[in-house]
């Protein structure tokens, strides 16, 4: 066999590669690479002498084949032979052996988010939310942290403590931690890393035994029933799109994402229904809201207002007169935050609607159906045979209650504007 001399340098040290040997030659700039005495494995130092790349050489019929199989210190010497064995098996079966190693946790997160986008298994809203969490918290926290350095103390110091100090909700912190843990588990599953650094790290580890995570994750409603009349009074002074978005959420208990994506093709004035398609629903189940006379009147007037002002989009809440797409999740949330002066969220409108239904005596199963919650098989049978009319009766009672709080609650848009003038 002819040995390809380009694989060797005068600055190559032949040794059984270990973490101790790597660090021994780390500061010796005359050593460019280490050659493992057991196999054709090389560790080539980078110019900064703080990182290195693992290379596996294979020789066949006088030809040399190189495979970059990892990065040090993200992939340690302790686990490198596992990768060598996997690479040789891939080569033997004709698979592509080159890998895409991660130098840092931030690179792993970028890979995970890109992979999720390519798989198309998440809703756009969910993917946007994960990207926001990663960009705002995880990537800045672990930008220079090697994957194998992702230990419990590091996570506590660089993520948990800073977020707790900034008073982020326990539920939001849990979502952030879960994203990090899921990304590591996925990378291990598809063999992009040889060891999952978070396999034995759990969210509860960062709290005292007496701290109830479950109780603290249940956030109470920040909008009380006694605040509703004031809310409705102030709502009339908002621009028609903002006014209708908030009113539709309060009047139906609908989610902000489902509401902002509403289109006129989903509004049936003849059958008096607002249909939320399964693709827009959080639980991927179609939802049908009966439309009361009060809601029909304001919807018809709002549609006329849109036509009169040059809106040509099918969306109830388009980005602009010229951009026909519905407003983004961030924009819808901003509308609610601005109106509430950051005292409550869109989800609080949903919670308050549910509480008022209970106070008005709306049947539990009917209320759960209005929230589009999944029920048991018995509930589903009840829903199928009785729910449409029961939901209509419940919303009729509820909308009359809202109107009693403020008589201009459902005032048509044009009439409202004339009075304001």
Tab-separated table of N, CA and C in Angstrom, residues 184-323:
chain	number	residue	atom	x	y	z
A	184	UNK	N	-30.661	19.065	22.337
A	184	UNK	CA	-29.544	18.154	22.651
A	184	UNK	C	-29.953	16.702	22.422
A	185	UNK	N	-31.161	16.353	22.846
A	185	UNK	CA	-31.638	14.982	22.670
A	185	UNK	C	-31.754	14.624	21.194
A	186	UNK	N	-32.214	15.582	20.380
A	186	UNK	CA	-32.365	15.339	18.948
A	186	UNK	C	-31.002	15.162	18.288
A	187	UNK	N	-30.039	15.981	18.677
A	187	UNK	CA	-28.693	15.872	18.108
A	187	UNK	C	-28.064	14.520	18.439
A	188	UNK	N	-28.311	14.032	19.653
A	188	UNK	CA	-27.793	12.713	20.048
A	188	UNK	C	-28.496	11.605	19.270
A	189	UNK	N	-29.791	11.745	19.076
A	189	UNK	CA	-30.567	10.702	18.402
A	189	UNK	C	-30.112	10.488	16.973
A	190	UNK	N	-29.767	11.566	16.284
A	190	UNK	CA	-29.331	11.432	14.892
A	190	UNK	C	-27.803	11.386	14.783
A	191	UNK	N	-27.155	11.184	15.967
A	191	UNK	CA	-25.701	10.959	16.037
A	191	UNK	C	-24.854	12.143	15.585
A	192	UNK	N	-25.364	13.366	15.792
A	192	UNK	CA	-24.532	14.538	15.543
A	192	UNK	C	-23.631	14.820	16.739
A	193	UNK	N	-24.025	14.323	17.892
A	193	UNK	CA	-23.158	14.340	19.073
A	193	UNK	C	-23.171	12.932	19.654
A	194	UNK	N	-22.101	12.540	20.305
A	194	UNK	CA	-21.995	11.176	20.809
A	194	UNK	C	-22.559	11.025	22.213
A	195	UNK	N	-22.698	12.135	22.923
A	195	UNK	CA	-23.216	12.075	24.280
A	195	UNK	C	-24.141	13.264	24.515
A	196	UNK	N	-25.320	13.001	25.061
A	196	UNK	CA	-26.267	14.062	25.377
A	196	UNK	C	-25.891	14.656	26.732
A	197	UNK	N	-25.402	15.898	26.760
A	197	UNK	CA	-24.959	16.476	28.028
A	197	UNK	C	-26.100	16.750	29.004
A	198	UNK	N	-27.343	16.745	28.500
A	198	UNK	CA	-28.480	17.070	29.358
A	198	UNK	C	-29.354	15.859	29.676
A	199	UNK	N	-28.835	14.678	29.366
A	199	UNK	CA	-29.636	13.468	29.578
A	199	UNK	C	-30.076	13.312	31.027
A	200	UNK	N	-29.238	13.697	31.958
A	200	UNK	CA	-29.538	13.524	33.385
A	200	UNK	C	-29.788	14.859	34.091
A	201	UNK	N	-30.134	15.890	33.308
A	201	UNK	CA	-30.438	17.207	33.887
A	201	UNK	C	-31.914	17.491	33.697
A	202	UNK	N	-32.593	17.841	34.788
A	202	UNK	CA	-34.036	18.066	34.739
A	202	UNK	C	-34.369	19.449	35.297
A	203	UNK	N	-35.476	19.986	34.832
A	203	UNK	CA	-35.883	21.345	35.217
A	203	UNK	C	-36.029	21.487	36.725
A	204	UNK	N	-36.586	20.470	37.367
A	204	UNK	CA	-36.827	20.528	38.805
A	204	UNK	C	-35.519	20.600	39.608
A	205	UNK	N	-34.394	20.221	38.970
A	205	UNK	CA	-33.106	20.240	39.675
A	205	UNK	C	-32.703	21.634	40.128
A	206	UNK	N	-33.249	22.661	39.484
A	206	UNK	CA	-32.823	24.032	39.753
A	206	UNK	C	-33.701	24.738	40.797
A	207	UNK	N	-34.587	23.995	41.424
A	207	UNK	CA	-35.473	24.570	42.436
A	207	UNK	C	-35.401	23.755	43.720
A	208	UNK	N	-35.712	24.390	44.813
A	208	UNK	CA	-35.695	23.687	46.096
A	208	UNK	C	-36.830	22.666	46.136
A	209	UNK	N	-36.697	21.691	47.028
A	209	UNK	CA	-37.696	20.633	47.126
A	209	UNK	C	-39.049	21.174	47.571
A	210	UNK	N	-39.054	22.293	48.272
A	210	UNK	CA	-40.310	22.862	48.774
A	210	UNK	C	-40.992	23.774	47.752
A	211	UNK	N	-40.295	24.057	46.640
A	211	UNK	CA	-40.851	24.943	45.608
A	211	UNK	C	-41.747	24.141	44.684
A	212	UNK	N	-42.987	24.556	44.543
A	212	UNK	CA	-43.933	23.862	43.677
A	212	UNK	C	-43.903	24.474	42.281
A	213	UNK	N	-43.265	23.793	41.363
A	213	UNK	CA	-43.179	24.279	39.986
A	213	UNK	C	-44.569	24.336	39.360
A	214	UNK	N	-45.375	23.321	39.596
A	214	UNK	CA	-46.702	23.255	39.000
A	214	UNK	C	-47.564	24.431	39.423
A	215	UNK	N	-47.566	24.742	40.723
A	215	UNK	CA	-48.381	25.844	41.220
A	215	UNK	C	-47.897	27.176	40.676
A	216	UNK	N	-46.580	27.337	40.570
A	216	UNK	CA	-46.029	28.604	40.099
A	216	UNK	C	-46.157	28.774	38.596
A	217	UNK	N	-46.364	27.671	37.874
A	217	UNK	CA	-46.544	27.769	36.425
A	217	UNK	C	-47.974	28.145	36.077
A	218	UNK	N	-48.896	27.931	37.017
A	218	UNK	CA	-50.277	28.295	36.780
A	218	UNK	C	-50.444	29.775	37.085
A	219	UNK	N	-50.464	30.572	36.057
A	219	UNK	CA	-50.546	32.016	36.211
A	219	UNK	C	-52.005	32.450	36.274
A	220	UNK	N	-52.335	33.170	37.310
A	220	UNK	CA	-53.704	33.648	37.452
A	220	UNK	C	-54.052	34.672	36.393
A	221	UNK	N	-55.342	34.862	36.183
A	221	UNK	CA	-55.802	35.837	35.198
A	221	UNK	C	-55.542	37.249	35.715
A	222	UNK	N	-54.901	38.054	34.889
A	222	UNK	CA	-54.557	39.424	35.277
A	222	UNK	C	-55.685	40.419	34.979
A	223	UNK	N	-56.776	39.916	34.414
A	223	UNK	CA	-57.926	40.760	34.079
A	223	UNK	C	-59.131	40.274	34.876
A	224	UNK	N	-59.657	41.106	35.760
A	224	UNK	CA	-60.790	40.719	36.600
A	224	UNK	C	-62.115	41.065	35.923
A	225	UNK	N	-63.197	40.449	36.392
A	225	UNK	CA	-64.517	40.720	35.826
A	225	UNK	C	-64.918	42.175	36.040
A	226	UNK	N	-64.565	42.735	37.169
A	226	UNK	CA	-64.940	44.132	37.449
A	226	UNK	C	-64.201	45.127	36.565
A	227	UNK	N	-63.136	44.681	35.900
A	227	UNK	CA	-62.404	45.561	34.983
A	227	UNK	C	-63.020	45.570	33.574
A	228	UNK	N	-63.888	44.595	33.292
A	228	UNK	CA	-64.434	44.456	31.941
A	228	UNK	C	-65.212	45.689	31.481
A	229	UNK	N	-66.110	46.271	32.303
A	229	UNK	CA	-66.820	47.468	31.835
A	229	UNK	C	-65.889	48.611	31.429
A	230	UNK	N	-64.835	48.833	32.206
A	230	UNK	CA	-63.866	49.881	31.858
A	230	UNK	C	-63.152	49.532	30.564
A	231	UNK	N	-62.803	48.265	30.412
A	231	UNK	CA	-62.146	47.798	29.184
A	231	UNK	C	-63.033	48.110	27.976
A	232	UNK	N	-64.316	47.763	28.066
A	232	UNK	CA	-65.232	47.963	26.946
A	232	UNK	C	-65.425	49.442	26.635
A	233	UNK	N	-65.439	50.264	27.668
A	233	UNK	CA	-65.582	51.709	27.466
A	233	UNK	C	-64.391	52.271	26.707
A	234	UNK	N	-63.202	51.862	27.110
A	234	UNK	CA	-61.972	52.341	26.459
A	234	UNK	C	-61.816	51.763	25.061
A	235	UNK	N	-62.348	50.569	24.837
A	235	UNK	CA	-62.161	49.886	23.566
A	235	UNK	C	-62.767	50.666	22.406
A	236	UNK	N	-63.833	51.410	22.664
A	236	UNK	CA	-64.498	52.166	21.596
A	236	UNK	C	-63.623	53.261	21.000
A	237	UNK	N	-62.617	53.684	21.728
A	237	UNK	CA	-61.741	54.749	21.233
A	237	UNK	C	-60.592	54.199	20.379
A	238	UNK	N	-60.486	52.868	20.285
A	238	UNK	CA	-59.419	52.257	19.488
A	238	UNK	C	-59.767	52.287	18.003
A	239	UNK	N	-58.752	52.153	17.169
A	239	UNK	CA	-58.979	52.032	15.727
A	239	UNK	C	-59.762	50.747	15.443
A	240	UNK	N	-60.587	50.726	14.397
A	240	UNK	CA	-61.444	49.564	14.131
A	240	UNK	C	-60.730	48.203	14.150
A	241	UNK	N	-59.547	48.041	13.514
A	241	UNK	CA	-58.914	46.709	13.544
A	241	UNK	C	-58.544	46.268	14.954
A	242	UNK	N	-57.922	47.184	15.733
A	242	UNK	CA	-57.543	46.833	17.098
A	242	UNK	C	-58.776	46.544	17.947
A	243	UNK	N	-59.804	47.362	17.749
A	243	UNK	CA	-61.031	47.198	18.515
A	243	UNK	C	-61.662	45.839	18.238
A	244	UNK	N	-61.764	45.476	16.946
A	244	UNK	CA	-62.432	44.231	16.601
A	244	UNK	C	-61.619	43.016	17.050
A	245	UNK	N	-60.299	43.067	16.908
A	245	UNK	CA	-59.464	41.938	17.328
A	245	UNK	C	-59.690	41.627	18.807
A	246	UNK	N	-59.602	42.660	19.649
A	246	UNK	CA	-59.752	42.459	21.087
A	246	UNK	C	-61.176	42.043	21.433
A	247	UNK	N	-62.159	42.656	20.761
A	247	UNK	CA	-63.545	42.319	21.048
A	247	UNK	C	-63.862	40.884	20.645
A	248	UNK	N	-63.366	40.438	19.500
A	248	UNK	CA	-63.619	39.063	19.067
A	248	UNK	C	-63.014	38.056	20.034
A	249	UNK	N	-61.833	38.364	20.561
A	249	UNK	CA	-61.194	37.463	21.514
A	249	UNK	C	-61.976	37.400	22.821
A	250	UNK	N	-62.413	38.563	23.294
A	250	UNK	CA	-63.176	38.603	24.543
A	250	UNK	C	-64.563	37.989	24.358
A	251	UNK	N	-65.181	38.246	23.204
A	251	UNK	CA	-66.557	37.813	22.972
A	251	UNK	C	-66.680	36.319	22.677
A	252	UNK	N	-65.578	35.673	22.281
A	252	UNK	CA	-65.639	34.252	21.947
A	252	UNK	C	-64.685	33.392	22.761
A	253	UNK	N	-63.723	34.018	23.434
A	253	UNK	CA	-62.716	33.230	24.141
A	253	UNK	C	-61.729	32.604	23.185
A	254	UNK	N	-61.586	33.170	21.995
A	254	UNK	CA	-60.684	32.611	20.975
A	254	UNK	C	-59.245	32.993	21.265
A	255	UNK	N	-58.345	32.193	20.752
A	255	UNK	CA	-56.910	32.454	20.923
A	255	UNK	C	-56.472	33.586	19.996
A	256	UNK	N	-55.390	34.251	20.375
A	256	UNK	CA	-54.930	35.398	19.592
A	256	UNK	C	-54.475	34.961	18.200
A	257	UNK	N	-53.812	33.794	18.105
A	257	UNK	CA	-53.352	33.315	16.807
A	257	UNK	C	-54.501	32.937	15.890
A	258	UNK	N	-55.528	32.324	16.472
A	258	UNK	CA	-56.696	31.938	15.684
A	258	UNK	C	-57.471	33.168	15.210
A	259	UNK	N	-57.496	34.203	16.040
A	259	UNK	CA	-58.262	35.399	15.715
A	259	UNK	C	-57.564	36.252	14.666
A	260	UNK	N	-56.260	36.455	14.816
A	260	UNK	CA	-55.541	37.302	13.858
A	260	UNK	C	-55.533	36.705	12.460
A	261	UNK	N	-55.686	35.386	12.356
A	261	UNK	CA	-55.689	34.721	11.054
A	261	UNK	C	-57.089	34.611	10.440
A	262	UNK	N	-58.078	35.211	11.077
A	262	UNK	CA	-59.453	35.141	10.550
A	262	UNK	C	-59.539	35.795	9.168
A	263	UNK	N	-60.306	35.176	8.299
A	263	UNK	CA	-60.521	35.693	6.946
A	263	UNK	C	-62.015	35.781	6.670
A	264	UNK	N	-62.376	36.636	5.735
A	264	UNK	CA	-63.793	36.802	5.407
A	264	UNK	C	-64.393	35.514	4.853
A	265	UNK	N	-63.578	34.690	4.224
A	265	UNK	CA	-64.084	33.418	3.721
A	265	UNK	C	-64.460	32.479	4.870
A	266	UNK	N	-63.959	32.788	6.084
A	266	UNK	CA	-64.308	31.985	7.256
A	266	UNK	C	-65.566	32.504	7.954
A	267	UNK	N	-66.019	33.689	7.544
A	267	UNK	CA	-67.215	34.292	8.145
A	267	UNK	C	-68.407	34.007	7.244
A	268	UNK	N	-69.369	33.255	7.745
A	268	UNK	CA	-70.563	32.910	6.964
A	268	UNK	C	-71.741	33.697	7.528
A	269	UNK	N	-72.104	34.775	6.820
A	269	UNK	CA	-73.201	35.627	7.293
A	269	UNK	C	-74.565	34.938	7.157
A	270	UNK	N	-74.671	33.994	6.225
A	270	UNK	CA	-75.956	33.310	6.012
A	270	UNK	C	-76.198	32.289	7.123
A	271	UNK	N	-75.196	31.448	7.366
A	271	UNK	CA	-75.325	30.435	8.418
A	271	UNK	C	-74.937	30.968	9.791
A	272	UNK	N	-74.495	32.226	9.823
A	272	UNK	CA	-74.171	32.910	11.074
A	272	UNK	C	-73.093	32.141	11.852
A	273	UNK	N	-71.934	31.960	11.190
A	273	UNK	CA	-70.846	31.198	11.790
A	273	UNK	C	-69.494	31.849	11.503
A	274	UNK	N	-68.621	31.716	12.473
A	274	UNK	CA	-67.192	32.027	12.264
A	274	UNK	C	-66.464	30.699	12.375
A	275	UNK	N	-65.851	30.287	11.280
A	275	UNK	CA	-65.159	29.001	11.238
A	275	UNK	C	-63.651	29.225	11.357
A	276	UNK	N	-63.044	28.534	12.299
A	276	UNK	CA	-61.589	28.535	12.414
A	276	UNK	C	-61.097	27.213	11.832
A	277	UNK	N	-60.439	27.228	10.667
A	277	UNK	CA	-59.980	25.979	10.039
A	277	UNK	C	-58.983	25.243	10.928
A	278	UNK	N	-58.894	23.965	10.747
A	278	UNK	CA	-57.991	23.146	11.565
A	278	UNK	C	-56.543	23.628	11.464
A	279	UNK	N	-56.144	24.123	10.284
A	279	UNK	CA	-54.753	24.568	10.123
A	279	UNK	C	-54.434	25.803	10.955
A	280	UNK	N	-55.474	26.567	11.330
A	280	UNK	CA	-55.262	27.760	12.145
A	280	UNK	C	-55.463	27.494	13.634
A	281	UNK	N	-56.050	26.356	13.972
A	281	UNK	CA	-56.337	26.037	15.378
A	281	UNK	C	-55.108	25.448	16.047
A	282	UNK	N	-54.907	25.797	17.295
A	282	UNK	CA	-53.735	25.332	18.032
A	282	UNK	C	-53.710	23.813	18.130
A	283	UNK	N	-54.881	23.204	18.360
A	283	UNK	CA	-54.944	21.749	18.514
A	283	UNK	C	-55.285	21.032	17.216
A	284	UNK	N	-55.239	21.775	16.090
A	284	UNK	CA	-55.493	21.217	14.762
A	284	UNK	C	-56.899	20.620	14.641
A	285	UNK	N	-57.866	21.201	15.368
A	285	UNK	CA	-59.268	20.794	15.261
A	285	UNK	C	-60.090	21.992	14.825
A	286	UNK	N	-60.888	21.796	13.779
A	286	UNK	CA	-61.728	22.890	13.303
A	286	UNK	C	-62.660	23.366	14.418
A	287	UNK	N	-62.849	24.683	14.493
A	287	UNK	CA	-63.711	25.278	15.513
A	287	UNK	C	-64.759	26.146	14.828
A	288	UNK	N	-66.004	26.013	15.268
A	288	UNK	CA	-67.085	26.833	14.714
A	288	UNK	C	-67.729	27.631	15.839
A	289	UNK	N	-67.677	28.960	15.714
A	289	UNK	CA	-68.332	29.840	16.666
A	289	UNK	C	-69.644	30.349	16.064
A	290	UNK	N	-70.774	30.151	16.747
A	290	UNK	CA	-72.017	30.780	16.282
A	290	UNK	C	-71.888	32.296	16.413
A	291	UNK	N	-72.427	33.027	15.453
A	291	UNK	CA	-72.377	34.487	15.489
A	291	UNK	C	-73.726	35.040	15.938
A	292	UNK	N	-73.702	35.808	17.006
A	292	UNK	CA	-74.933	36.427	17.505
A	292	UNK	C	-75.276	37.648	16.663
A	293	UNK	N	-76.498	38.140	16.842
A	293	UNK	CA	-76.906	39.340	16.099
A	293	UNK	C	-75.969	40.501	16.385
A	294	UNK	N	-75.570	40.632	17.636
A	294	UNK	CA	-74.688	41.736	18.019
A	294	UNK	C	-73.350	41.642	17.297
A	295	UNK	N	-72.795	40.434	17.223
A	295	UNK	CA	-71.502	40.266	16.554
A	295	UNK	C	-71.641	40.386	15.041
A	296	UNK	N	-72.727	39.903	14.485
A	296	UNK	CA	-72.954	40.021	13.044
A	296	UNK	C	-72.981	41.487	12.613
A	297	UNK	N	-73.636	42.327	13.384
A	297	UNK	CA	-73.758	43.746	13.031
A	297	UNK	C	-72.400	44.431	12.982
A	298	UNK	N	-71.567	44.165	13.964
A	298	UNK	CA	-70.270	44.845	13.979
A	298	UNK	C	-69.351	44.280	12.894
A	299	UNK	N	-69.458	42.984	12.611
A	299	UNK	CA	-68.640	42.401	11.552
A	299	UNK	C	-69.017	42.979	10.181
A	300	UNK	N	-70.315	43.106	9.908
A	300	UNK	CA	-70.762	43.667	8.629
A	300	UNK	C	-70.311	45.115	8.474
A	301	UNK	N	-70.414	45.885	9.546
A	301	UNK	CA	-69.991	47.285	9.474
A	301	UNK	C	-68.478	47.394	9.296
A	302	UNK	N	-67.742	46.488	9.914
A	302	UNK	CA	-66.271	46.495	9.787
A	302	UNK	C	-65.859	46.144	8.363
A	303	UNK	N	-66.572	45.203	7.752
A	303	UNK	CA	-66.280	44.840	6.362
A	303	UNK	C	-66.505	46.036	5.442
A	304	UNK	N	-67.584	46.775	5.668
A	304	UNK	CA	-67.859	47.976	4.882
A	304	UNK	C	-66.784	49.031	5.113
A	305	UNK	N	-66.341	49.148	6.338
A	305	UNK	CA	-65.265	50.105	6.662
A	305	UNK	C	-63.993	49.755	5.904
A	306	UNK	N	-63.673	48.474	5.823
A	306	UNK	CA	-62.484	48.048	5.084
A	306	UNK	C	-62.607	48.425	3.597
A	307	UNK	N	-63.741	48.122	3.002
A	307	UNK	CA	-63.941	48.448	1.585
A	307	UNK	C	-63.826	49.950	1.350
A	308	UNK	N	-64.437	50.726	2.228
A	308	UNK	CA	-64.424	52.183	2.077
A	308	UNK	C	-63.028	52.763	2.217
A	309	UNK	N	-62.151	52.069	2.919
A	309	UNK	CA	-60.794	52.569	3.152
A	309	UNK	C	-59.747	51.876	2.281
A	310	UNK	N	-60.195	51.180	1.260
A	310	UNK	CA	-59.259	50.652	0.268
A	310	UNK	C	-58.615	49.327	0.614
A	311	UNK	N	-59.092	48.624	1.644
A	311	UNK	CA	-58.541	47.310	1.961
A	311	UNK	C	-59.125	46.288	0.996
A	312	UNK	N	-58.276	45.523	0.367
A	312	UNK	CA	-58.732	44.530	-0.599
A	312	UNK	C	-58.369	43.114	-0.189
A	313	UNK	N	-57.865	42.953	1.015
A	313	UNK	CA	-57.449	41.639	1.496
A	313	UNK	C	-58.647	40.847	2.009
A	314	UNK	N	-58.531	39.537	1.937
A	314	UNK	CA	-59.541	38.649	2.514
A	314	UNK	C	-59.366	38.562	4.034
A	315	UNK	N	-58.225	39.024	4.534
A	315	UNK	CA	-57.947	38.958	5.964
A	315	UNK	C	-58.730	40.023	6.720
A	316	UNK	N	-59.252	39.674	7.876
A	316	UNK	CA	-59.917	40.659	8.716
A	316	UNK	C	-58.910	41.649	9.275
A	317	UNK	N	-57.688	41.168	9.487
A	317	UNK	CA	-56.657	42.016	10.088
A	317	UNK	C	-55.384	41.972	9.238
A	318	UNK	N	-55.444	42.568	8.024
A	318	UNK	CA	-54.270	42.557	7.148
A	318	UNK	C	-53.167	43.474	7.683
A	319	UNK	N	-51.966	43.209	7.239
A	319	UNK	CA	-50.820	43.998	7.670
A	319	UNK	C	-50.982	45.465	7.298
A	320	UNK	N	-51.541	45.712	6.105
A	320	UNK	CA	-51.799	47.088	5.661
A	320	UNK	C	-52.785	47.034	4.497
A	321	UNK	N	-53.115	48.203	3.945
A	321	UNK	CA	-53.998	48.228	2.767
A	321	UNK	C	-53.362	47.487	1.590
A	322	UNK	N	-52.026	47.520	1.541
A	322	UNK	CA	-51.316	46.986	0.385
A	322	UNK	C	-50.745	45.595	0.647
A	323	UNK	N	-50.570	45.245	1.907
A	323	UNK	CA	-50.063	43.917	2.258
A	323	UNK	C	-51.242	43.063	2.719
